[in-house]
Tab-separated table of C-alpha atoms and ligand atoms in Angstrom:
chain	number	residue	atom	x	y	z
A	260	UNK	CA	-0.093	-23.215	-9.712
A	261	UNK	CA	2.544	-20.806	-10.953
A	262	UNK	CA	1.523	-17.522	-12.375
A	263	UNK	CA	2.898	-17.194	-15.899
A	264	UNK	CA	1.911	-13.565	-16.155
A	265	UNK	CA	4.725	-11.078	-16.721
A	266	UNK	CA	6.568	-10.202	-13.563
A	267	UNK	CA	8.574	-7.364	-12.216
A	268	UNK	CA	12.300	-7.149	-12.639
A	269	UNK	CA	14.802	-9.261	-10.728
A	270	UNK	CA	15.283	-10.689	-8.189
A	271	UNK	CA	13.087	-13.279	-9.795
A	272	UNK	CA	9.934	-14.087	-7.877
A	273	UNK	CA	10.300	-17.588	-9.302
A	274	UNK	CA	13.286	-18.467	-7.216
A	275	UNK	CA	13.179	-20.049	-3.782
A	276	UNK	CA	15.926	-17.918	-2.387
A	277	UNK	CA	16.359	-14.550	-4.036
A	278	UNK	CA	19.884	-14.056	-2.677
A	279	UNK	CA	22.252	-14.142	-5.654
A	280	UNK	CA	25.194	-16.501	-5.456
A	281	UNK	CA	28.344	-14.370	-5.203
A	282	UNK	CA	30.787	-14.910	-8.047
A	283	UNK	CA	33.483	-16.806	-6.150
A	284	UNK	CA	30.956	-19.537	-5.395
A	285	UNK	CA	30.077	-19.940	-9.015
A	286	UNK	CA	31.030	-23.493	-9.903
A	287	UNK	CA	32.562	-22.384	-13.145
A	288	UNK	CA	34.558	-19.251	-12.338
A	289	UNK	CA	36.997	-19.831	-15.217
A	290	UNK	CA	34.198	-19.090	-17.635
A	291	UNK	CA	33.220	-15.851	-15.962
A	292	UNK	CA	36.702	-14.453	-15.888
A	293	UNK	CA	37.823	-15.363	-19.379
A	294	UNK	CA	38.668	-12.523	-21.718
A	295	UNK	CA	35.745	-11.054	-23.552
A	296	UNK	CA	35.535	-9.908	-27.135
A	297	UNK	CA	35.712	-6.149	-27.270
A	298	UNK	CA	33.866	-3.791	-29.562
A	299	UNK	CA	34.247	-0.150	-30.445
A	300	UNK	CA	30.546	0.500	-30.156
A	301	UNK	CA	28.445	-0.434	-27.167
A	302	UNK	CA	25.412	-0.581	-29.443
A	303	UNK	CA	24.768	-3.245	-32.034
A	304	UNK	CA	22.022	-3.971	-34.519
A	305	UNK	CA	20.941	-7.487	-35.380
A	306	UNK	CA	18.020	-8.256	-37.710
A	307	UNK	CA	16.852	-4.684	-37.225
A	308	UNK	CA	16.930	-4.753	-33.402
A	309	UNK	CA	19.109	-2.173	-31.761
A	310	UNK	CA	20.511	-3.192	-28.389
A	311	UNK	CA	23.300	-2.295	-26.008
A	312	UNK	CA	26.198	-4.646	-25.357
A	313	UNK	CA	28.406	-2.539	-23.086
A	314	UNK	CA	30.999	-4.744	-21.460
A	315	UNK	CA	28.935	-7.932	-21.694
A	316	UNK	CA	30.083	-11.059	-23.463
A	317	UNK	CA	28.724	-10.510	-26.966
A	318	UNK	CA	29.869	-11.967	-30.283
A	319	UNK	CA	28.258	-10.665	-33.406
A	320	UNK	CA	29.719	-13.758	-35.167
A	321	UNK	CA	27.110	-15.793	-33.251
A	322	UNK	CA	24.258	-14.057	-35.134
A	323	UNK	CA	23.708	-17.064	-37.409
A	324	UNK	CA	23.437	-19.353	-34.381
A	325	UNK	CA	20.810	-16.949	-33.024
A	326	UNK	CA	18.948	-16.814	-36.385
A	327	UNK	CA	18.744	-20.614	-36.401
A	328	UNK	CA	17.404	-20.907	-32.863
A	329	UNK	CA	14.817	-18.156	-33.379
A	330	UNK	CA	13.527	-19.892	-36.515
A	331	UNK	CA	13.269	-23.226	-34.678
A	332	UNK	CA	11.586	-21.541	-31.695
A	333	UNK	CA	9.058	-19.786	-33.909
A	334	UNK	CA	8.090	-23.090	-35.584
A	335	UNK	CA	7.665	-24.606	-32.138
A	336	UNK	CA	5.382	-21.738	-31.099
A	337	UNK	CA	3.317	-22.137	-34.265
A	338	UNK	CA	2.857	-25.869	-33.730
A	339	UNK	CA	2.244	-25.869	-29.951
A	340	UNK	CA	0.714	-22.392	-29.549
A	341	UNK	CA	2.981	-21.755	-26.567
A	342	UNK	CA	6.587	-20.815	-25.961
A	343	UNK	CA	8.235	-20.333	-22.562
A	344	UNK	CA	11.973	-19.798	-22.873
A	345	UNK	CA	14.849	-19.946	-20.425
A	346	UNK	CA	17.830	-18.055	-21.810
A	347	UNK	CA	20.094	-19.519	-19.137
A	348	UNK	CA	23.363	-17.699	-19.955
A	349	UNK	CA	21.947	-14.657	-21.676
A	350	UNK	CA	24.860	-12.169	-21.824
A	351	UNK	CA	23.368	-8.836	-22.906
A	352	UNK	CA	19.990	-10.504	-23.553
A	353	UNK	CA	19.959	-10.370	-27.358
A	354	UNK	CA	18.592	-13.916	-27.630
A	355	UNK	CA	15.850	-13.199	-25.102
A	356	UNK	CA	14.947	-10.090	-27.079
A	357	UNK	CA	14.782	-12.034	-30.333
A	358	UNK	CA	12.788	-14.919	-28.803
A	359	UNK	CA	10.258	-12.341	-27.575
A	360	UNK	CA	9.993	-10.306	-30.761
A	361	UNK	CA	10.605	-12.741	-33.594
A	362	UNK	CA	9.464	-16.064	-32.119
A	363	UNK	CA	6.685	-14.312	-30.147
A	364	UNK	CA	7.573	-16.108	-26.923
A	365	UNK	CA	4.900	-15.905	-24.233
A	366	UNK	CA	7.527	-15.624	-21.539
A	367	UNK	CA	11.340	-15.426	-21.304
A	368	UNK	CA	13.461	-15.812	-18.198
A	369	UNK	CA	16.741	-14.046	-19.070
A	370	UNK	CA	19.436	-15.216	-16.687
A	371	UNK	CA	23.115	-14.403	-16.464
A	372	UNK	CA	25.271	-15.075	-13.418
A	373	UNK	CA	26.958	-11.721	-13.855
A	374	UNK	CA	24.961	-9.175	-11.884
A	375	UNK	CA	26.795	-6.305	-13.536
A	376	UNK	CA	24.760	-7.039	-16.669
A	377	UNK	CA	21.464	-6.245	-14.922
A	378	UNK	CA	20.967	-2.732	-16.322
A	379	UNK	CA	21.907	-3.657	-19.884
A	380	UNK	CA	19.694	-6.753	-20.049
A	381	UNK	CA	16.735	-4.953	-18.514
A	382	UNK	CA	17.080	-1.950	-20.802
A	383	UNK	CA	17.447	-4.170	-23.869
A	384	UNK	CA	14.320	-6.129	-22.973
A	385	UNK	CA	12.409	-2.976	-22.056
A	386	UNK	CA	12.461	-2.105	-25.756
A	387	UNK	CA	10.320	-5.175	-26.440
A	388	UNK	CA	7.208	-4.380	-24.441
A	389	UNK	CA	7.527	-0.609	-24.677
A	390	UNK	CA	4.162	0.946	-24.073
A	391	UNK	CA	2.967	-1.984	-21.996
A	392	UNK	CA	2.467	-1.712	-18.251
A	393	UNK	CA	4.948	-3.419	-15.925
A	394	UNK	CA	2.403	-6.152	-15.215
A	395	UNK	CA	2.119	-6.954	-18.890
A	396	UNK	CA	5.792	-7.677	-19.363
A	397	UNK	CA	6.622	-11.066	-20.805
A	398	UNK	CA	10.108	-11.276	-19.335
A	399	UNK	CA	12.026	-11.525	-16.098
A	400	UNK	CA	15.745	-10.996	-15.507
A	401	UNK	CA	17.725	-12.950	-12.912
A	402	UNK	CA	21.373	-13.326	-11.935
A	403	UNK	CA	22.041	-16.806	-10.643
A	404	UNK	CA	24.113	-19.744	-11.600
A	405	UNK	CA	22.270	-21.409	-14.506
A	406	UNK	CA	22.286	-24.798	-12.779
A	407	UNK	CA	20.593	-23.289	-9.786
A	408	UNK	CA	17.873	-21.624	-11.874
A	409	UNK	CA	17.129	-24.846	-13.728
A	410	UNK	CA	17.160	-26.998	-10.591
A	411	UNK	CA	14.775	-24.597	-8.856
A	412	UNK	CA	12.408	-24.457	-11.832
A	413	UNK	CA	12.370	-28.262	-11.880
A	414	UNK	CA	11.645	-28.488	-8.153
A	415	UNK	CA	8.779	-26.020	-8.633
A	416	UNK	CA	7.472	-28.121	-11.578
A	417	UNK	CA	7.753	-24.972	-13.670
A	418	UNK	CA	8.967	-26.174	-17.062
A	419	UNK	CA	10.192	-24.454	-20.219
A	420	UNK	CA	9.526	-25.181	-23.890
A	421	UNK	CA	12.995	-24.042	-24.899
A	422	UNK	CA	16.167	-23.822	-22.858
A	423	UNK	CA	19.111	-22.071	-24.460
A	424	UNK	CA	22.457	-22.944	-22.840
A	425	UNK	CA	24.994	-20.721	-24.576
A	426	UNK	CA	27.925	-21.924	-22.505
A	427	UNK	CA	30.563	-20.467	-24.758
A	428	UNK	CA	33.981	-21.572	-23.538
A	429	UNK	CA	32.817	-24.214	-21.119
A	430	UNK	CA	31.263	-27.635	-21.351
A	431	UNK	CA	27.513	-27.591	-21.828
A	432	UNK	CA	27.563	-31.086	-20.294
A	433	UNK	CA	27.998	-29.231	-17.033
A	434	UNK	CA	24.393	-27.961	-17.402
A	435	UNK	CA	22.711	-30.832	-19.244
A	436	UNK	CA	21.065	-32.773	-16.410
A	437	UNK	CA	19.428	-29.719	-14.879
A	438	UNK	CA	18.410	-28.344	-18.275
A	439	UNK	CA	16.690	-31.586	-19.217
A	440	UNK	CA	14.875	-31.714	-15.910
A	441	UNK	CA	13.553	-28.184	-16.399
A	442	UNK	CA	12.336	-28.866	-19.947
A	443	UNK	CA	8.846	-29.834	-21.077
A	444	UNK	CA	9.262	-33.347	-22.322
A	445	UNK	CA	6.644	-33.509	-25.038
A	446	UNK	CA	9.029	-32.199	-27.658
A	447	UNK	CA	10.743	-29.448	-25.650
A	448	UNK	CA	13.815	-27.886	-27.268
A	449	UNK	CA	17.308	-27.743	-25.830
A	450	UNK	CA	19.897	-25.590	-27.603
A	451	UNK	CA	23.403	-26.418	-26.456
A	452	UNK	CA	26.839	-25.161	-27.359
A	453	UNK	CA	30.397	-26.385	-27.175
A	454	UNK	CA	33.593	-24.595	-28.102
A	455	UNK	CA	35.737	-27.587	-27.331
A	456	UNK	CA	37.695	-27.877	-30.573
A	457	UNK	CA	40.603	-29.553	-28.765
A	458	UNK	CA	38.443	-32.459	-27.648
A	459	UNK	CA	36.694	-32.902	-31.001
A	460	UNK	CA	40.097	-32.819	-32.677
A	461	UNK	CA	41.138	-35.787	-30.543
A	462	UNK	CA	43.781	-33.780	-28.690
A	463	UNK	CA	42.520	-34.511	-25.188
A	464	UNK	CA	40.612	-37.797	-25.182
A	465	UNK	CA	40.508	-38.007	-21.406
A	466	UNK	CA	38.741	-34.677	-21.271
A	467	UNK	CA	36.197	-35.656	-23.944
A	468	UNK	CA	35.646	-38.879	-22.022
A	469	UNK	CA	34.981	-36.976	-18.814
A	470	UNK	CA	32.808	-34.247	-20.345
A	471	UNK	CA	30.955	-36.064	-23.135
A	472	UNK	CA	31.500	-39.740	-22.292
A	473	UNK	CA	33.364	-40.262	-25.581
A	474	UNK	CA	37.002	-41.150	-26.173
A	475	UNK	CA	37.800	-39.074	-29.253
A	476	UNK	CA	40.833	-39.661	-31.475
A	477	UNK	CA	42.150	-37.396	-34.273
A	478	UNK	CA	40.140	-37.860	-37.492
A	479	UNK	CA	40.048	-35.656	-40.616
A	480	UNK	CA	36.352	-34.854	-40.110
A	481	UNK	CA	36.911	-33.773	-36.500
A	482	UNK	CA	34.516	-30.812	-36.673
A	483	UNK	CA	31.647	-33.145	-37.466
A	484	UNK	CA	32.895	-35.370	-34.654
A	485	UNK	CA	32.534	-32.300	-32.394
A	486	UNK	CA	28.825	-32.082	-33.227
A	487	UNK	CA	28.414	-35.839	-32.761
A	488	UNK	CA	30.244	-35.694	-29.439
A	489	UNK	CA	27.897	-32.959	-28.206
A	490	UNK	CA	24.754	-34.819	-29.326
A	491	UNK	CA	26.103	-38.135	-28.013
A	492	UNK	CA	26.696	-36.627	-24.569
A	493	UNK	CA	23.106	-35.354	-24.527
A	494	UNK	CA	21.753	-38.718	-25.702
A	495	UNK	CA	23.527	-40.455	-22.835
A	496	UNK	CA	22.304	-37.917	-20.273
A	497	UNK	CA	18.740	-38.017	-21.619
A	498	UNK	CA	18.582	-41.778	-21.555
A	499	UNK	CA	19.556	-41.788	-17.871
A	500	UNK	CA	16.425	-39.695	-17.296
A	501	UNK	CA	14.294	-41.850	-19.622
A	502	UNK	CA	14.098	-39.484	-22.595
A	503	UNK	CA	15.178	-39.682	-26.198
A	504	UNK	CA	16.808	-37.000	-28.292
A	505	UNK	CA	16.267	-35.937	-31.908
A	506	UNK	CA	18.695	-33.382	-33.377
A	507	UNK	CA	16.679	-30.778	-35.327
A	508	UNK	CA	19.823	-29.141	-36.677
A	509	UNK	CA	23.544	-29.243	-35.956
A	510	UNK	CA	25.678	-26.233	-36.759
A	511	UNK	CA	29.422	-25.822	-36.829
A	512	UNK	CA	30.937	-22.373	-37.154
A	513	UNK	CA	34.659	-21.793	-37.511
A	514	UNK	CA	34.318	-18.572	-35.479
A	515	UNK	CA	35.389	-19.899	-32.122
A	516	UNK	CA	35.061	-22.670	-33.300
A	517	UNK	CA	31.525	-23.193	-32.055
A	518	UNK	CA	29.410	-26.334	-32.165
A	519	UNK	CA	25.674	-25.788	-31.646
A	520	UNK	CA	22.891	-28.348	-31.686
A	521	UNK	CA	19.142	-27.925	-31.301
A	522	UNK	CA	17.759	-31.055	-29.685
A	523	UNK	CA	14.153	-32.122	-29.259
A	524	UNK	CA	13.417	-34.243	-26.218
A	525	UNK	CA	10.613	-36.693	-25.787
A	526	UNK	CA	9.716	-39.240	-23.201
A	527	UNK	CA	9.763	-42.868	-24.147
A	528	UNK	CA	12.171	-44.794	-26.234
A	529	UNK	CA	15.637	-44.768	-24.754
A	530	UNK	CA	18.939	-44.513	-26.558
A	531	UNK	CA	18.725	-46.042	-30.013
A	532	UNK	CA	21.958	-47.998	-30.412
A	533	UNK	CA	21.658	-47.743	-34.218
A	534	UNK	CA	22.557	-44.088	-33.762
A	535	UNK	CA	24.845	-44.215	-30.739
A	536	UNK	CA	28.057	-46.094	-31.337
A	537	UNK	CA	31.601	-45.822	-32.566
A	538	UNK	CA	33.342	-44.355	-35.596
A	539	UNK	CA	36.536	-45.744	-37.079
A	540	UNK	CA	38.993	-44.078	-39.400
A	541	UNK	CA	41.773	-45.925	-41.182
A	542	UNK	CA	44.844	-43.727	-41.600
A	543	UNK	CA	46.193	-46.303	-44.065
A	544	UNK	CA	43.430	-46.150	-46.689
A	545	UNK	CA	41.345	-43.132	-45.585
A	546	UNK	CA	38.082	-45.079	-45.191
A	547	UNK	CA	35.844	-44.561	-42.206
A	548	UNK	CA	33.000	-46.630	-40.852
A	549	UNK	CA	30.545	-46.899	-37.997
A	550	UNK	CA	30.955	-49.717	-35.534
A	551	UNK	CA	28.037	-50.977	-33.527
A	552	UNK	CA	28.515	-52.052	-29.922
A	553	UNK	CA	28.230	-55.758	-30.758
A	554	UNK	CA	30.996	-55.506	-33.397
A	555	UNK	CA	33.510	-53.777	-31.165
A	556	UNK	CA	35.727	-56.830	-30.855
A	557	UNK	CA	35.958	-57.401	-34.612
A	558	UNK	CA	37.350	-54.176	-35.982
A	559	UNK	CA	38.958	-54.545	-39.374
A	560	UNK	CA	39.328	-52.405	-42.429
A	561	UNK	CA	38.792	-53.285	-46.120
A	562	UNK	CA	42.427	-52.361	-46.782
A	563	UNK	CA	43.711	-54.903	-44.327
A	564	UNK	CA	44.399	-58.560	-45.212
A	565	UNK	CA	44.397	-59.645	-41.621
A	566	UNK	CA	41.122	-60.174	-39.729
A	567	UNK	CA	42.064	-57.764	-36.998
A	568	UNK	CA	43.747	-54.675	-38.349
A	569	UNK	CA	45.872	-52.364	-36.304
A	570	UNK	CA	45.143	-49.440	-38.630
A	571	UNK	CA	41.705	-48.012	-37.796
A	572	UNK	CA	41.468	-45.638	-34.877
A	573	UNK	CA	38.154	-45.634	-33.061
A	574	UNK	CA	36.249	-42.779	-31.360
A	575	UNK	CA	33.112	-43.051	-29.321
A	576	UNK	CA	30.524	-43.612	-28.245
A	577	UNK	CA	29.150	-40.761	-30.344
A	578	UNK	CA	25.920	-39.910	-32.104
A	579	UNK	CA	26.145	-41.689	-35.474
A	580	UNK	CA	22.625	-40.810	-36.721
A	581	UNK	CA	21.345	-37.850	-38.777
A	582	UNK	CA	22.697	-34.417	-37.836
A	583	UNK	CA	19.543	-32.633	-38.952
A	584	UNK	CA	15.824	-33.250	-39.282
A	585	UNK	CA	15.485	-32.357	-42.988
A	586	UNK	CA	11.747	-31.627	-42.722
A	587	UNK	CA	12.279	-29.219	-39.805
A	588	UNK	CA	15.169	-27.466	-41.542
A	589	UNK	CA	13.031	-27.112	-44.687
A	590	UNK	CA	10.316	-25.458	-42.585
A	591	UNK	CA	12.958	-23.162	-41.091
A	592	UNK	CA	14.036	-22.230	-44.615
A	593	UNK	CA	10.430	-21.501	-45.637
A	594	UNK	CA	9.933	-19.347	-42.551
A	595	UNK	CA	13.182	-17.480	-43.211
A	596	UNK	CA	11.848	-16.770	-46.701
A	597	UNK	CA	8.522	-15.503	-45.286
A	598	UNK	CA	10.459	-13.199	-42.985
A	599	UNK	CA	12.503	-11.884	-45.917
A	600	UNK	CA	15.773	-13.237	-44.507
A	601	UNK	CA	16.421	-15.375	-47.587
A	602	UNK	CA	15.110	-15.759	-51.137
A	603	UNK	CA	14.493	-13.234	-53.936
A	604	UNK	CA	17.926	-14.050	-55.303
A	605	UNK	CA	19.574	-12.764	-52.125
A	606	UNK	CA	21.717	-15.898	-51.799
A	607	UNK	CA	22.459	-15.079	-48.168
A	608	UNK	CA	24.821	-17.124	-46.046
A	609	UNK	CA	21.829	-18.260	-43.977
A	610	UNK	CA	20.066	-19.513	-47.096
A	611	UNK	CA	23.174	-21.392	-48.240
A	612	UNK	CA	23.581	-22.875	-44.776
A	613	UNK	CA	19.986	-24.109	-44.479
A	614	UNK	CA	20.070	-25.568	-47.995
A	615	UNK	CA	23.346	-27.335	-47.229
A	616	UNK	CA	21.833	-28.764	-44.050
A	617	UNK	CA	18.969	-30.215	-46.113
A	618	UNK	CA	21.453	-31.665	-48.645
A	619	UNK	CA	23.549	-33.160	-45.824
A	620	UNK	CA	20.459	-34.980	-44.557
A	621	UNK	CA	20.330	-37.366	-47.547
A	622	UNK	CA	20.044	-40.723	-45.729
A	623	UNK	CA	22.383	-42.379	-48.272
A	624	UNK	CA	25.309	-40.201	-47.132
A	625	UNK	CA	27.752	-41.570	-44.597
A	626	UNK	CA	28.757	-39.662	-41.483
A	627	UNK	CA	31.857	-37.465	-41.756
A	628	UNK	CA	33.216	-35.798	-44.852
A	629	UNK	CA	36.147	-36.306	-47.184
A	630	UNK	CA	38.474	-33.359	-47.639
A	631	UNK	CA	39.546	-32.959	-51.241
A	632	UNK	CA	43.069	-32.131	-50.076
A	633	UNK	CA	43.246	-35.579	-48.514
A	634	UNK	CA	42.022	-37.194	-51.756
A	635	UNK	CA	44.615	-35.182	-53.701
A	636	UNK	CA	47.429	-36.130	-51.400
A	637	UNK	CA	46.520	-39.835	-51.481
A	638	UNK	CA	46.109	-39.720	-55.289
A	639	UNK	CA	49.285	-37.618	-55.660
A	640	UNK	CA	47.448	-35.144	-57.906
A	641	UNK	CA	46.258	-31.549	-57.548
A	642	UNK	CA	43.131	-30.992	-55.494
A	643	UNK	CA	40.193	-31.786	-57.833
A	644	UNK	CA	37.508	-29.111	-58.438
A	645	UNK	CA	34.732	-29.735	-55.930
A	646	UNK	CA	31.731	-29.517	-58.272
A	647	UNK	CA	33.378	-31.711	-60.936
A	648	UNK	CA	34.316	-34.236	-58.292
A	649	UNK	CA	30.760	-34.307	-56.978
A	650	UNK	CA	29.146	-34.688	-60.393
A	651	UNK	CA	31.536	-37.532	-61.284
A	652	UNK	CA	30.739	-39.271	-57.997
A	653	UNK	CA	27.020	-38.913	-58.822
A	654	UNK	CA	27.622	-40.374	-62.301
A	655	UNK	CA	29.285	-43.388	-60.684
A	656	UNK	CA	26.057	-44.001	-58.752
A	657	UNK	CA	27.089	-42.688	-55.337
A	658	UNK	CA	25.493	-39.938	-53.274
A	659	UNK	CA	27.463	-36.755	-52.598
A	660	UNK	CA	26.781	-33.368	-51.086
A	661	UNK	CA	28.798	-30.387	-49.950
A	662	UNK	CA	29.342	-30.014	-46.219
A	663	UNK	CA	28.384	-26.893	-44.245
A	664	UNK	CA	31.343	-27.678	-41.976
A	665	UNK	CA	34.208	-27.671	-44.464
A	666	UNK	CA	34.085	-25.762	-47.742
A	667	UNK	CA	36.579	-27.964	-49.614
A	668	UNK	CA	35.048	-31.279	-48.583
A	669	UNK	CA	32.242	-33.583	-49.635
A	670	UNK	CA	29.913	-35.858	-47.768
A	671	UNK	CA	29.540	-39.068	-49.704
A	672	UNK	CA	29.061	-42.815	-49.507
A	673	UNK	CA	31.773	-43.220	-52.143
A	674	UNK	CA	34.802	-45.124	-50.766
A	675	UNK	CA	38.150	-43.323	-50.634
A	676	UNK	CA	39.642	-45.742	-53.219
A	677	UNK	CA	36.988	-44.672	-55.756
A	678	UNK	CA	37.488	-40.975	-54.890
A	679	UNK	CA	41.228	-41.425	-55.533
A	680	UNK	CA	40.584	-43.074	-58.895
A	681	UNK	CA	38.184	-40.275	-59.897
A	682	UNK	CA	40.677	-37.581	-58.861
A	683	UNK	CA	43.437	-39.245	-60.918
A	684	UNK	CA	41.139	-39.547	-63.960
A	685	UNK	CA	40.108	-35.898	-63.664
A	686	UNK	CA	43.744	-34.820	-63.588
A	687	UNK	CA	44.589	-36.994	-66.617
A	688	UNK	CA	41.637	-35.580	-68.592
A	689	UNK	CA	42.871	-32.044	-67.960
A	690	UNK	CA	46.556	-32.661	-68.689
B	820	LIG	C1	28.606	-16.787	-24.405
B	820	LIG	S1	28.035	-15.659	-23.223
B	820	LIG	C2	26.359	-15.480	-23.639
B	820	LIG	C3	26.136	-14.807	-24.924
B	820	LIG	C4	24.677	-14.604	-25.275
B	820	LIG	N1	23.915	-15.826	-25.127
B	820	LIG	C5	24.577	-14.069	-26.694
B	820	LIG	O1	24.026	-14.751	-27.580
B	820	LIG	O2	25.053	-12.951	-26.922
B	820	LIG	C6	27.968	-16.608	-21.764
B	820	LIG	C7	27.415	-15.875	-20.565
B	820	LIG	O3	27.251	-16.792	-19.512
B	820	LIG	C8	27.466	-16.144	-18.275
B	820	LIG	N2	27.767	-17.223	-17.313
B	820	LIG	C9	28.932	-17.877	-17.117
B	820	LIG	N3	28.789	-18.896	-16.242
B	820	LIG	C10	27.489	-18.884	-15.889
B	820	LIG	C11	26.717	-19.697	-15.040
B	820	LIG	N4	27.266	-20.725	-14.394
B	820	LIG	N5	25.402	-19.418	-14.912
B	820	LIG	C12	24.834	-18.377	-15.573
B	820	LIG	N6	25.521	-17.570	-16.394
B	820	LIG	C13	26.835	-17.817	-16.560
B	820	LIG	C14	28.590	-15.169	-18.561
B	820	LIG	O4	28.492	-14.056	-17.695
B	820	LIG	C15	28.324	-14.794	-20.025
B	820	LIG	O5	27.606	-13.586	-20.112
């Protein structure tokens, strides 16, 4: 039986072989050597926590991504009364610190392959249990390749409730199999990241095929495709292991750009092909659709007279199901309000984001989003005002919501032809 009690500092007593892997052997050296964001100050404050960043890889633009994961982790702790976290690529350790303080994690293993970060991570985490004896510490720092840490935890049957794989700049698919193996599979959480805007934009389909198992073509809602590509890759990997995946929230940020998804894994039902399939986009008429596996040979588009159209381009397989669990996101919003992060007329970006995520979860909405610039260009009118467009779409009996991904776009089940007609009418009314 493993002792979960707080341990001394690295090298981690959890690991089979406490000899760190030297950098050149790291399987992903490109990631370690890439240029890092620089800051004037070596100290930062986030949600009231002061911490040192020094020369570590730290982006304050990722604060919202950290807020979201801490909220989800805290809800998990409240429902399961336990929370063991692996912060597998921890940088300066800010996430580990926040999981310990805000989500009240019982234990955090803060790992970063870069040994030069040892002092900074340890000092940042020392602030958490200040006043406690060394034996009462809830955290351990290690410096190994993340895949190695996860594989060793799995072999020791020492599982985590939450694994955070912040693989900024590299493919999280590289870590997925080991992360899933090291996760508790009665609802354990896996937070994964991609910064692969080229692949989601359809600019390197062979790479997206290799990394995420999806051949991705250019589509106007490519940033949502990026989230679906990331989830789809995890769905495929999980189903190999006999697990199913539920996205709790999916977050796109244009800083990077970064795609982050919080996935819940459970044993049992394998990949649900209702939610794992193909997406088509017709450049001719602007309509998009999902295509199930059994309809792959019969792709046509409403704008085409012929049975088999040459117009739609197809990407996939991707996750085609809901991007968020609306109930979970609502609980996150309530918790954020309790913590004073939102509410009282503050109208914070986090509040707007969480509310948009709930709106986006309306089951009547189709995947993707329609950019109003595209509607305007097809209708040959000026770009229609977003709120007027949405209310007119509602009046016509369709569902519509704003998108957290693109500010001048709507998610809707309204066909492009109807959007074009509405945009033309709006222009006529105002001229
Ligand atoms: C995006 S940064 C982490 C940022 C941090 N999670 C935060 O929120 O501030 C990625 C980190 O992963 C580390 N890293 C790169 N490859 C790794 C690997 N294979 N295993 C473990 N850590 C790795 C890098 O040293 C870098 O600090």
